[in-house]
Amino acid sequence: MRSGIGYDVHRLAENRKLIVGGVDIPFEKGLLGHSDADVLVHAVIDALLGAAALGDIGSHFPDTDVAFLNVDSMKLLVHTGGLLAQRGYRVVNIDSVIVAQKPKMAPYIALMRQNIAQALGISIDDVSVKAKTEEGLGFTGTGEGMAAHAVCLLAAV
């Protein structure tokens, strides 16, 4: 068994879609980044790569590569799942937290769990997504950005 931890943060900006967990969420701002800036999926990818000692998201999908410009982060997650399978690992479970003052994430969590599970070929019962505010504190609390944390457990097949 191997465990991994992931973290990601992106600034909120005008004229961007808000994509979190592969879900397009209606909101006046979106996350700024080279890809679609899906903060949750990026944290999950980092946790998975870390558990397998395969580096981080930037080493596999650099923001200097135009191939990843505006890419759907779910495609990056599918690719990451393939890397794990090639190295003889399966995902046991993922636990994650989205940190955002607004919008409320609760209506979208079931779909986020489904998207992540489907991308990795695992059961939705093995994917946990939670959301927290920071009571108006810090950059997430003031609405400047969003963050996400993820932990995972891998097992050798």
mmCIF file of C-alpha atoms in Angstrom:
data_model
loop_
_atom_site.group_PDB
_atom_site.id
_atom_site.type_symbol
_atom_site.label_atom_id
_atom_site.label_comp_id
_atom_site.label_asym_id
_atom_site.label_seq_id
_atom_site.Cartn_x
_atom_site.Cartn_y
_atom_site.Cartn_z
ATOM 1 C CA MET A 1 0.000 0.000 0.000
ATOM 2 C CA ARG A 2 1.179 3.525 -0.783
ATOM 3 C CA SER A 3 -0.387 6.836 0.208
ATOM 4 C CA GLY A 4 -0.132 10.214 -1.485
ATOM 5 C CA ILE A 5 -1.155 13.787 -0.802
ATOM 6 C CA GLY A 6 -1.985 16.503 -3.312
ATOM 7 C CA TYR A 7 -2.694 20.211 -3.159
ATOM 8 C CA ASP A 8 -3.577 22.780 -5.775
ATOM 9 C CA VAL A 9 -4.669 26.402 -5.897
ATOM 10 C CA HIS A 10 -5.889 28.679 -8.678
ATOM 11 C CA ARG A 11 -6.909 32.320 -8.823
ATOM 12 C CA LEU A 12 -10.495 33.204 -9.746
ATOM 13 C CA ALA A 13 -10.744 35.414 -12.837
ATOM 14 C CA GLU A 14 -13.304 37.000 -15.147
ATOM 15 C CA ASN A 15 -14.047 35.436 -18.535
ATOM 16 C CA ARG A 16 -13.156 31.878 -17.474
ATOM 17 C CA LYS A 17 -15.380 28.843 -16.966
ATOM 18 C CA LEU A 18 -15.484 27.409 -13.461
ATOM 19 C CA ILE A 19 -14.646 23.720 -13.832
ATOM 20 C CA VAL A 20 -14.291 21.730 -10.607
ATOM 21 C CA GLY A 21 -14.210 17.944 -10.538
ATOM 22 C CA GLY A 22 -15.005 17.913 -14.230
ATOM 23 C CA VAL A 23 -18.243 19.831 -13.640
ATOM 24 C CA ASP A 24 -18.968 23.144 -15.366
ATOM 25 C CA ILE A 25 -20.406 25.207 -12.511
ATOM 26 C CA PRO A 26 -22.371 28.381 -13.286
ATOM 27 C CA PHE A 27 -20.532 31.289 -11.630
ATOM 28 C CA GLU A 28 -19.415 34.804 -12.559
ATOM 29 C CA LYS A 29 -15.733 33.817 -12.417
ATOM 30 C CA GLY A 30 -13.645 30.804 -13.319
ATOM 31 C CA LEU A 31 -10.279 29.449 -12.335
ATOM 32 C CA LEU A 32 -7.227 30.868 -14.087
ATOM 33 C CA GLY A 33 -4.620 28.466 -15.406
ATOM 34 C CA HIS A 34 -2.904 26.995 -18.449
ATOM 35 C CA SER A 35 -5.369 24.105 -18.608
ATOM 36 C CA ASP A 36 -9.010 24.322 -17.534
ATOM 37 C CA ALA A 37 -7.542 24.915 -14.026
ATOM 38 C CA ASP A 38 -9.677 22.233 -12.369
ATOM 39 C CA VAL A 39 -8.281 22.660 -8.871
ATOM 40 C CA LEU A 40 -9.840 19.458 -7.514
ATOM 41 C CA VAL A 41 -8.656 17.186 -10.308
ATOM 42 C CA HIS A 42 -5.173 18.715 -10.141
ATOM 43 C CA ALA A 43 -4.942 17.941 -6.410
ATOM 44 C CA VAL A 44 -6.128 14.374 -7.049
ATOM 45 C CA ILE A 45 -3.556 13.909 -9.827
ATOM 46 C CA ASP A 46 -0.774 15.154 -7.539
ATOM 47 C CA ALA A 47 -1.863 12.758 -4.783
ATOM 48 C CA LEU A 48 -1.884 9.808 -7.187
ATOM 49 C CA LEU A 49 1.467 10.668 -8.747
ATOM 50 C CA GLY A 50 2.985 11.245 -5.322
ATOM 51 C CA ALA A 51 1.777 7.897 -3.997
ATOM 52 C CA ALA A 52 3.496 6.164 -6.913
ATOM 53 C CA ALA A 53 6.645 8.336 -6.570
ATOM 54 C CA LEU A 54 6.118 9.637 -10.113
ATOM 55 C CA GLY A 55 6.701 13.324 -9.463
ATOM 56 C CA ASP A 56 4.008 15.954 -9.733
ATOM 57 C CA ILE A 57 1.460 17.263 -12.211
ATOM 58 C CA GLY A 58 3.866 19.883 -13.563
ATOM 59 C CA SER A 59 6.471 17.292 -14.493
ATOM 60 C CA HIS A 60 3.940 15.296 -16.537
ATOM 61 C CA PHE A 61 1.774 18.122 -17.903
ATOM 62 C CA PRO A 62 3.925 21.301 -17.890
ATOM 63 C CA ASP A 63 2.265 24.691 -18.307
ATOM 64 C CA THR A 64 4.943 25.539 -20.871
ATOM 65 C CA ASP A 65 3.593 22.901 -23.274
ATOM 66 C CA VAL A 66 0.939 24.238 -25.686
ATOM 67 C CA ALA A 67 -0.486 20.708 -25.909
ATOM 68 C CA PHE A 68 -1.986 21.314 -22.469
ATOM 69 C CA LEU A 69 -3.374 24.803 -23.156
ATOM 70 C CA ASN A 70 -7.045 24.782 -22.066
ATOM 71 C CA VAL A 71 -6.955 20.963 -21.861
ATOM 72 C CA ASP A 72 -9.746 19.175 -20.021
ATOM 73 C CA SER A 73 -8.154 18.059 -16.743
ATOM 74 C CA MET A 74 -10.256 14.894 -16.776
ATOM 75 C CA LYS A 75 -8.125 13.767 -19.746
ATOM 76 C CA LEU A 76 -5.033 14.323 -17.602
ATOM 77 C CA LEU A 77 -6.612 12.228 -14.854
ATOM 78 C CA VAL A 78 -7.350 9.386 -17.288
ATOM 79 C CA HIS A 79 -3.708 9.528 -18.440
ATOM 80 C CA THR A 80 -2.533 9.458 -14.814
ATOM 81 C CA GLY A 81 -4.670 6.375 -14.167
ATOM 82 C CA GLY A 82 -2.954 4.720 -17.118
ATOM 83 C CA LEU A 83 0.489 5.541 -15.715
ATOM 84 C CA LEU A 84 -0.480 3.930 -12.420
ATOM 85 C CA ALA A 85 -1.782 0.806 -14.149
ATOM 86 C CA GLN A 86 1.438 0.512 -16.188
ATOM 87 C CA ARG A 87 3.396 0.490 -12.939
ATOM 88 C CA GLY A 88 1.166 -2.127 -11.342
ATOM 89 C CA TYR A 89 -0.930 0.058 -9.040
ATOM 90 C CA ARG A 90 -4.661 0.328 -8.507
ATOM 91 C CA VAL A 91 -6.437 3.143 -6.704
ATOM 92 C CA VAL A 92 -7.937 1.968 -3.409
ATOM 93 C CA ASN A 93 -9.546 5.269 -2.465
ATOM 94 C CA ILE A 94 -9.376 9.043 -2.741
ATOM 95 C CA ASP A 95 -10.452 11.587 -0.149
ATOM 96 C CA SER A 96 -10.518 15.258 -1.130
ATOM 97 C CA VAL A 97 -11.583 18.702 0.047
ATOM 98 C CA ILE A 98 -12.422 21.759 -2.063
ATOM 99 C CA VAL A 99 -11.780 25.060 -0.266
ATOM 100 C CA ALA A 100 -13.986 27.811 -1.697
ATOM 101 C CA GLN A 101 -16.132 30.544 -0.204
ATOM 102 C CA LYS A 102 -18.439 30.673 -3.239
ATOM 103 C CA PRO A 103 -20.196 29.137 -5.043
ATOM 104 C CA LYS A 104 -21.638 26.362 -2.922
ATOM 105 C CA MET A 105 -20.233 23.046 -4.115
ATOM 106 C CA ALA A 106 -22.762 20.705 -2.468
ATOM 107 C CA PRO A 107 -25.099 20.475 -5.501
ATOM 108 C CA TYR A 108 -22.208 19.259 -7.684
ATOM 109 C CA ILE A 109 -20.346 16.849 -5.406
ATOM 110 C CA ALA A 110 -22.123 13.668 -6.531
ATOM 111 C CA LEU A 111 -21.261 14.412 -10.172
ATOM 112 C CA MET A 112 -17.656 15.268 -9.244
ATOM 113 C CA ARG A 113 -17.315 11.911 -7.484
ATOM 114 C CA GLN A 114 -18.798 10.138 -10.481
ATOM 115 C CA ASN A 115 -16.468 11.931 -12.923
ATOM 116 C CA ILE A 116 -13.330 11.112 -10.917
ATOM 117 C CA ALA A 117 -14.366 7.479 -10.391
ATOM 118 C CA GLN A 118 -15.173 7.021 -14.080
ATOM 119 C CA ALA A 119 -11.879 8.584 -15.211
ATOM 120 C CA LEU A 120 -9.939 6.171 -13.006
ATOM 121 C CA GLY A 121 -12.131 3.110 -13.536
ATOM 122 C CA ILE A 122 -12.974 2.766 -9.853
ATOM 123 C CA SER A 123 -16.198 2.703 -7.851
ATOM 124 C CA ILE A 124 -17.819 5.984 -6.852
ATOM 125 C CA ASP A 125 -17.812 4.505 -3.330
ATOM 126 C CA ASP A 126 -14.011 4.858 -3.380
ATOM 127 C CA VAL A 127 -14.082 8.612 -4.073
ATOM 128 C CA SER A 128 -14.874 11.191 -1.410
ATOM 129 C CA VAL A 129 -15.270 14.897 -2.202
ATOM 130 C CA LYS A 130 -16.039 17.439 0.481
ATOM 131 C CA ALA A 131 -16.240 21.225 0.386
ATOM 132 C CA LYS A 132 -15.371 23.801 3.008
ATOM 133 C CA THR A 133 -15.402 27.569 3.255
ATOM 134 C CA GLU A 134 -12.837 29.467 5.268
ATOM 135 C CA GLU A 135 -15.310 31.753 7.005
ATOM 136 C CA GLY A 136 -14.156 34.721 4.918
ATOM 137 C CA LEU A 137 -10.485 34.282 5.826
ATOM 138 C CA GLY A 138 -7.521 34.149 3.454
ATOM 139 C CA PHE A 139 -7.498 34.209 -0.337
ATOM 140 C CA THR A 140 -10.163 31.499 -0.590
ATOM 141 C CA GLY A 141 -12.366 33.203 1.971
ATOM 142 C CA THR A 142 -12.225 36.547 0.205
ATOM 143 C CA GLY A 143 -13.046 34.926 -3.143
ATOM 144 C CA GLU A 144 -9.652 35.547 -4.759
ATOM 145 C CA GLY A 145 -9.145 31.868 -5.495
ATOM 146 C CA MET A 146 -9.912 28.250 -4.698
ATOM 147 C CA ALA A 147 -7.819 25.435 -3.322
ATOM 148 C CA ALA A 148 -8.143 21.683 -3.026
ATOM 149 C CA HIS A 149 -6.478 18.968 -0.988
ATOM 150 C CA ALA A 150 -6.501 15.247 -1.779
ATOM 151 C CA VAL A 151 -5.119 12.083 -0.286
ATOM 152 C CA CYS A 152 -5.145 8.656 -1.857
ATOM 153 C CA LEU A 153 -4.218 5.084 -1.209
ATOM 154 C CA LEU A 154 -2.751 2.838 -3.894
ATOM 155 C CA ALA A 155 -2.242 -0.912 -3.803
ATOM 156 C CA ALA A 156 -0.044 -3.144 -5.913
ATOM 157 C CA VAL A 157 -2.028 -5.393 -8.242
#
